[in-house]
XYZ file of C-alpha atoms in Angstrom:
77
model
C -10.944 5.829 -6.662
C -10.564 5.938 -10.765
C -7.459 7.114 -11.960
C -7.916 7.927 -16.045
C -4.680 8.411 -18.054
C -2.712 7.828 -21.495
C 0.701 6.043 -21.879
C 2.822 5.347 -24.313
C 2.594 1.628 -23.459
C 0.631 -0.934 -24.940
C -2.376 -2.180 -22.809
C -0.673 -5.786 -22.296
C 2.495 -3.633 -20.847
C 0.652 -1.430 -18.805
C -0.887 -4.660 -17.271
C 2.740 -6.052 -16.878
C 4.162 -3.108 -15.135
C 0.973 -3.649 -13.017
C 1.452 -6.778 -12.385
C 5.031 -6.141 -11.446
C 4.033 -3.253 -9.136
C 1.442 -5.224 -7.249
C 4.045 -6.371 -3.918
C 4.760 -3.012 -3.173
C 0.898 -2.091 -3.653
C 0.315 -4.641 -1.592
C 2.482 -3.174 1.326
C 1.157 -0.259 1.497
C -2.335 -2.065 2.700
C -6.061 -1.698 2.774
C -6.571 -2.233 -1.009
C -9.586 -4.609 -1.620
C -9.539 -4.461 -5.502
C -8.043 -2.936 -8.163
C -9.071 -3.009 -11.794
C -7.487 -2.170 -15.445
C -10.184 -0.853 -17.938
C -8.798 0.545 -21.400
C -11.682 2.478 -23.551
C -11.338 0.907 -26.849
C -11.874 3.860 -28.780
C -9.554 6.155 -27.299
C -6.810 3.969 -25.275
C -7.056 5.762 -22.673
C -6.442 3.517 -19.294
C -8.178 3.131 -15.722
C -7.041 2.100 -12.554
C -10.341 1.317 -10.826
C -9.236 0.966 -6.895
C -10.857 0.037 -4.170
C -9.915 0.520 -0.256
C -11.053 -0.911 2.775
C -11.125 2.498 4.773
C -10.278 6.554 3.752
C -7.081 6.415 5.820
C -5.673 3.791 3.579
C -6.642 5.631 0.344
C -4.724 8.808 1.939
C -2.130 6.439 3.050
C -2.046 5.363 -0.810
C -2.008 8.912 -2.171
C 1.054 10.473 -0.181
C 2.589 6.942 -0.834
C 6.112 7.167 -2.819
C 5.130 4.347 -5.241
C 1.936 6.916 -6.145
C 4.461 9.375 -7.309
C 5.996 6.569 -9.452
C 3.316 6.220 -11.983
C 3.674 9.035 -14.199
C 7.408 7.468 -15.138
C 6.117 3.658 -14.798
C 3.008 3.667 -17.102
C 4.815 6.478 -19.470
C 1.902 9.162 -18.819
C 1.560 10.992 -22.023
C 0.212 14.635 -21.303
């Protein structure tokens, strides 16, 4: 799954709140991978993700810490 967006973060903060995110990510289960791209050009940020199964990326999507990321990585638009 790629999620694209913009914040209003710097790329090193966006990593931290990442980083500081990552336990409960963790909890929910089935993630394999996750990468953090930023296009140079543009600064606009990607979560690459990667899950073991479909359930678990559903399980993921309905997840309250999903609905957290708008307010976390200070979506713009």
């Amino acid at each position: 799954m790629l999620v694209k967006f913009r914040s209003a973060l710097p790329f090193e903060e966006v990593l931290e709140v990442a980083r500081e995110r990552l336990p409960e990510l963790q909890a929910i289960g089935g993630l394999t991978q996750k990468f953090y791209l930023q296009d140079a050009q543009t600064g606009e940020v990607a979560g690459l993700y990667f899950w073991r199964s479909p359930e678990d990326l559903e399980a993921y999507k309905t997840s309250e810490l999903r609905k957290t990321i708008p307010e976390s990585y200070k979506i713009i638009g």
